[in-house]
Amino acid sequence: MEIRAATIRQKGGPFRIENLTLDEPRPEEVLIRIVATGMCHTDMVARDQLYDVPLPIVLGHEGAGVVERVGSNVKKVAAGDHVVLTYMWCGHCRPCLQGDLTYCQNFYALNFGGAREDGSSSTRDAHGSLHDHFFGQSSFGTFALTHERNAIKVPREAPLELLGPLGCGIQTGAGAVMNALKVDPGASFAAFGGGAVGLSAVMAARVAGATTIIAVDVVPSRLELARELGATHTVNSRETDPVAAVRKISGGGVEYTLESSGRPEVLRQAIDALAIRGTCGIVGAPALGTEASFDVNGVMTTGKRIIGIIEGDSTPDLFIPTLVELYMQGRFPFDKLVKFYPFDRINEAAEDSEKGITIKPIIRLAL
Ligand SMILES: [Zn+2]
Ligand SMILES: [Zn+2]
């Protein structure tokens, strides 16, 4: 079928909206009419080739839409269902079999490889095949083809155009707090980085019952929003030493920190700001090969833990509907992070996001 989709043909972009052809779904696949797709930092990482992603490609990995048609073996969803598209996992490797879907051994190939697991793609222009299946979806287009596995059914009462970011950025921050760190009632937590992931973590920490919630960032408007979303304290790390500030507020260090800025020096701060036996979660992605340092004795003698977290350790079929429910109850107001852009302003959305003007852009593919 004919679609309109945004392609990246060279390192650094720009996104170009083109008319392309998309194949019909295979037996286990789902064709989705995309309503709106969030833009995530990882789209820019792929555009700028900080990760090795083949070009030309259709990006987009926070899609939300309506099921148009399903393949003959699909059982999970049916035509007309509202779905959020999330990351892809293989379902047959050891981590997948253990339920650790976000640590699938084939995660990189399935999410960044630009093709299905068998190496095929489903998008073409007049000259031949393009790369697609970015995070199993490539949803910067009017339609997307996914495996039924990463199409997550959501309630029809929820505002579909808002829900795409739950598939990646929002579940990354919220899941890090709720599933990975398991922040508990009465705990102290500090989010280093106040973008979409960090602010989602702040909201989740409030839901989890943390009583000291500190947001650390350099942009005053983000810190202000963090207060609105549940932060009990904010620290502008351009003005003050964030480690000293967090240690002072919490009386010696916080039990949990989350590093979402992707900067090694901030990771160091997030480790140093921990209390004895505290845990630091890493969700910020720097360029491949980046190394960071910490004081070995400082970590060892205090029993600190440092853990990597992908996609908030989320089992999407369970966790995404939970986040929708929390939103509908007014307890997880992630709509305060978003700004909508029409499809033909997708490059402006990327620019606003990189400048920090917009926390979470959402591209509308259909009205
Ligand atoms: Zn797997
Ligand atoms: Zn993402």
PDB file of N, CA and C in Angstrom, residues 255-290:
ATOM      1  N   GLU A 255      18.555   7.200  48.636  1.00  0.00           N
ATOM      2  CA  GLU A 255      18.577   5.736  48.476  1.00  0.00           C
ATOM      3  C   GLU A 255      18.611   5.305  47.011  1.00  0.00           C
ATOM      4  N   TYR A 256      18.040   6.156  46.147  1.00  0.00           N
ATOM      5  CA  TYR A 256      17.995   5.807  44.723  1.00  0.00           C
ATOM      6  C   TYR A 256      18.312   7.038  43.875  1.00  0.00           C
ATOM      7  N   THR A 257      19.105   6.830  42.812  1.00  0.00           N
ATOM      8  CA  THR A 257      19.288   7.886  41.813  1.00  0.00           C
ATOM      9  C   THR A 257      19.070   7.279  40.429  1.00  0.00           C
ATOM     10  N   LEU A 258      18.724   8.167  39.490  1.00  0.00           N
ATOM     11  CA  LEU A 258      18.564   7.726  38.107  1.00  0.00           C
ATOM     12  C   LEU A 258      19.284   8.716  37.204  1.00  0.00           C
ATOM     13  N   GLU A 259      20.191   8.229  36.373  1.00  0.00           N
ATOM     14  CA  GLU A 259      20.958   9.068  35.459  1.00  0.00           C
ATOM     15  C   GLU A 259      20.337   8.960  34.070  1.00  0.00           C
ATOM     16  N   SER A 260      19.749  10.066  33.600  1.00  0.00           N
ATOM     17  CA  SER A 260      19.103  10.015  32.280  1.00  0.00           C
ATOM     18  C   SER A 260      19.704  11.006  31.288  1.00  0.00           C
ATOM     19  N   SER A 261      20.803  11.672  31.666  1.00  0.00           N
ATOM     20  CA  SER A 261      21.348  12.686  30.755  1.00  0.00           C
ATOM     21  C   SER A 261      22.312  12.099  29.718  1.00  0.00           C
ATOM     22  N   GLY A 262      22.823  10.905  29.983  1.00  0.00           N
ATOM     23  CA  GLY A 262      23.769  10.296  29.053  1.00  0.00           C
ATOM     24  C   GLY A 262      25.157  10.898  29.127  1.00  0.00           C
ATOM     25  N   ARG A 263      25.449  11.617  30.205  1.00  0.00           N
ATOM     26  CA  ARG A 263      26.768  12.250  30.343  1.00  0.00           C
ATOM     27  C   ARG A 263      27.553  11.573  31.466  1.00  0.00           C
ATOM     28  N   PRO A 264      28.776  11.113  31.177  1.00  0.00           N
ATOM     29  CA  PRO A 264      29.564  10.375  32.173  1.00  0.00           C
ATOM     30  C   PRO A 264      29.795  11.165  33.461  1.00  0.00           C
ATOM     31  N   GLU A 265      29.988  12.485  33.361  1.00  0.00           N
ATOM     32  CA  GLU A 265      30.254  13.267  34.575  1.00  0.00           C
ATOM     33  C   GLU A 265      28.999  13.361  35.447  1.00  0.00           C
ATOM     34  N   VAL A 266      27.827  13.304  34.831  1.00  0.00           N
ATOM     35  CA  VAL A 266      26.584  13.319  35.607  1.00  0.00           C
ATOM     36  C   VAL A 266      26.361  11.949  36.259  1.00  0.00           C
ATOM     37  N   LEU A 267      26.742  10.896  35.557  1.00  0.00           N
ATOM     38  CA  LEU A 267      26.658   9.554  36.154  1.00  0.00           C
ATOM     39  C   LEU A 267      27.496   9.506  37.433  1.00  0.00           C
ATOM     40  N   ARG A 268      28.670  10.090  37.360  1.00  0.00           N
ATOM     41  CA  ARG A 268      29.542  10.142  38.538  1.00  0.00           C
ATOM     42  C   ARG A 268      28.837  10.854  39.704  1.00  0.00           C
ATOM     43  N   GLN A 269      28.165  11.944  39.390  1.00  0.00           N
ATOM     44  CA  GLN A 269      27.421  12.685  40.428  1.00  0.00           C
ATOM     45  C   GLN A 269      26.299  11.818  41.012  1.00  0.00           C
ATOM     46  N   ALA A 270      25.607  11.092  40.126  1.00  0.00           N
ATOM     47  CA  ALA A 270      24.480  10.262  40.576  1.00  0.00           C
ATOM     48  C   ALA A 270      24.956   9.131  41.489  1.00  0.00           C
ATOM     49  N   ILE A 271      26.180   8.680  41.286  1.00  0.00           N
ATOM     50  CA  ILE A 271      26.759   7.642  42.168  1.00  0.00           C
ATOM     51  C   ILE A 271      27.198   8.280  43.492  1.00  0.00           C
ATOM     52  N   ASP A 272      27.859   9.428  43.387  1.00  0.00           N
ATOM     53  CA  ASP A 272      28.375  10.095  44.594  1.00  0.00           C
ATOM     54  C   ASP A 272      27.265  10.624  45.506  1.00  0.00           C
ATOM     55  N   ALA A 273      26.086  10.882  44.940  1.00  0.00           N
ATOM     56  CA  ALA A 273      24.981  11.433  45.738  1.00  0.00           C
ATOM     57  C   ALA A 273      24.191  10.361  46.483  1.00  0.00           C
ATOM     58  N   LEU A 274      24.583   9.088  46.301  1.00  0.00           N
ATOM     59  CA  LEU A 274      23.850   7.991  46.947  1.00  0.00           C
ATOM     60  C   LEU A 274      24.180   7.879  48.424  1.00  0.00           C
ATOM     61  N   ALA A 275      23.212   7.404  49.189  1.00  0.00           N
ATOM     62  CA  ALA A 275      23.427   7.029  50.587  1.00  0.00           C
ATOM     63  C   ALA A 275      24.117   5.669  50.623  1.00  0.00           C
ATOM     64  N   ILE A 276      24.575   5.284  51.780  1.00  0.00           N
ATOM     65  CA  ILE A 276      25.092   3.931  51.992  1.00  0.00           C
ATOM     66  C   ILE A 276      24.032   2.928  51.554  1.00  0.00           C
ATOM     67  N   ARG A 277      24.441   1.913  50.794  1.00  0.00           N
ATOM     68  CA  ARG A 277      23.565   0.866  50.260  1.00  0.00           C
ATOM     69  C   ARG A 277      22.602   1.383  49.188  1.00  0.00           C
ATOM     70  N   GLY A 278      22.860   2.593  48.687  1.00  0.00           N
ATOM     71  CA  GLY A 278      21.984   3.153  47.659  1.00  0.00           C
ATOM     72  C   GLY A 278      22.221   2.519  46.295  1.00  0.00           C
ATOM     73  N   THR A 279      21.247   2.724  45.391  1.00  0.00           N
ATOM     74  CA  THR A 279      21.343   2.165  44.040  1.00  0.00           C
ATOM     75  C   THR A 279      21.184   3.256  42.998  1.00  0.00           C
ATOM     76  N   CYS A 280      22.116   3.258  42.032  1.00  0.00           N
ATOM     77  CA  CYS A 280      22.055   4.192  40.912  1.00  0.00           C
ATOM     78  C   CYS A 280      21.648   3.440  39.651  1.00  0.00           C
ATOM     79  N   GLY A 281      20.584   3.885  39.004  1.00  0.00           N
ATOM     80  CA  GLY A 281      20.150   3.281  37.736  1.00  0.00           C
ATOM     81  C   GLY A 281      20.632   4.131  36.572  1.00  0.00           C
ATOM     82  N   ILE A 282      21.124   3.474  35.521  1.00  0.00           N
ATOM     83  CA  ILE A 282      21.601   4.179  34.333  1.00  0.00           C
ATOM     84  C   ILE A 282      20.618   3.965  33.185  1.00  0.00           C
ATOM     85  N   VAL A 283      20.051   5.065  32.696  1.00  0.00           N
ATOM     86  CA  VAL A 283      19.175   4.981  31.521  1.00  0.00           C
ATOM     87  C   VAL A 283      19.598   5.931  30.402  1.00  0.00           C
ATOM     88  N   GLY A 284      20.513   6.868  30.691  1.00  0.00           N
ATOM     89  CA  GLY A 284      20.959   7.820  29.670  1.00  0.00           C
ATOM     90  C   GLY A 284      21.992   7.187  28.751  1.00  0.00           C
ATOM     91  N   ALA A 285      21.782   7.307  27.442  1.00  0.00           N
ATOM     92  CA  ALA A 285      22.674   6.644  26.480  1.00  0.00           C
ATOM     93  C   ALA A 285      23.643   7.637  25.841  1.00  0.00           C
ATOM     94  N   PRO A 286      24.947   7.529  26.138  1.00  0.00           N
ATOM     95  CA  PRO A 286      25.946   8.314  25.406  1.00  0.00           C
ATOM     96  C   PRO A 286      26.299   7.576  24.106  1.00  0.00           C
ATOM     97  N   ALA A 287      27.262   8.108  23.352  1.00  0.00           N
ATOM     98  CA  ALA A 287      27.709   7.421  22.131  1.00  0.00           C
ATOM     99  C   ALA A 287      28.280   6.058  22.499  1.00  0.00           C
ATOM    100  N   LEU A 288      28.150   5.084  21.597  1.00  0.00           N
ATOM    101  CA  LEU A 288      28.686   3.749  21.847  1.00  0.00           C
ATOM    102  C   LEU A 288      30.172   3.839  22.178  1.00  0.00           C
ATOM    103  N   GLY A 289      30.620   3.068  23.154  1.00  0.00           N
ATOM    104  CA  GLY A 289      32.035   3.053  23.516  1.00  0.00           C
ATOM    105  C   GLY A 289      32.408   4.035  24.618  1.00  0.00           C
ATOM    106  N   THR A 290      31.453   4.877  25.054  1.00  0.00           N
ATOM    107  CA  THR A 290      31.748   5.864  26.104  1.00  0.00           C
ATOM    108  C   THR A 290      32.042   5.164  27.437  1.00  0.00           C
TER     109      THR A 290
END
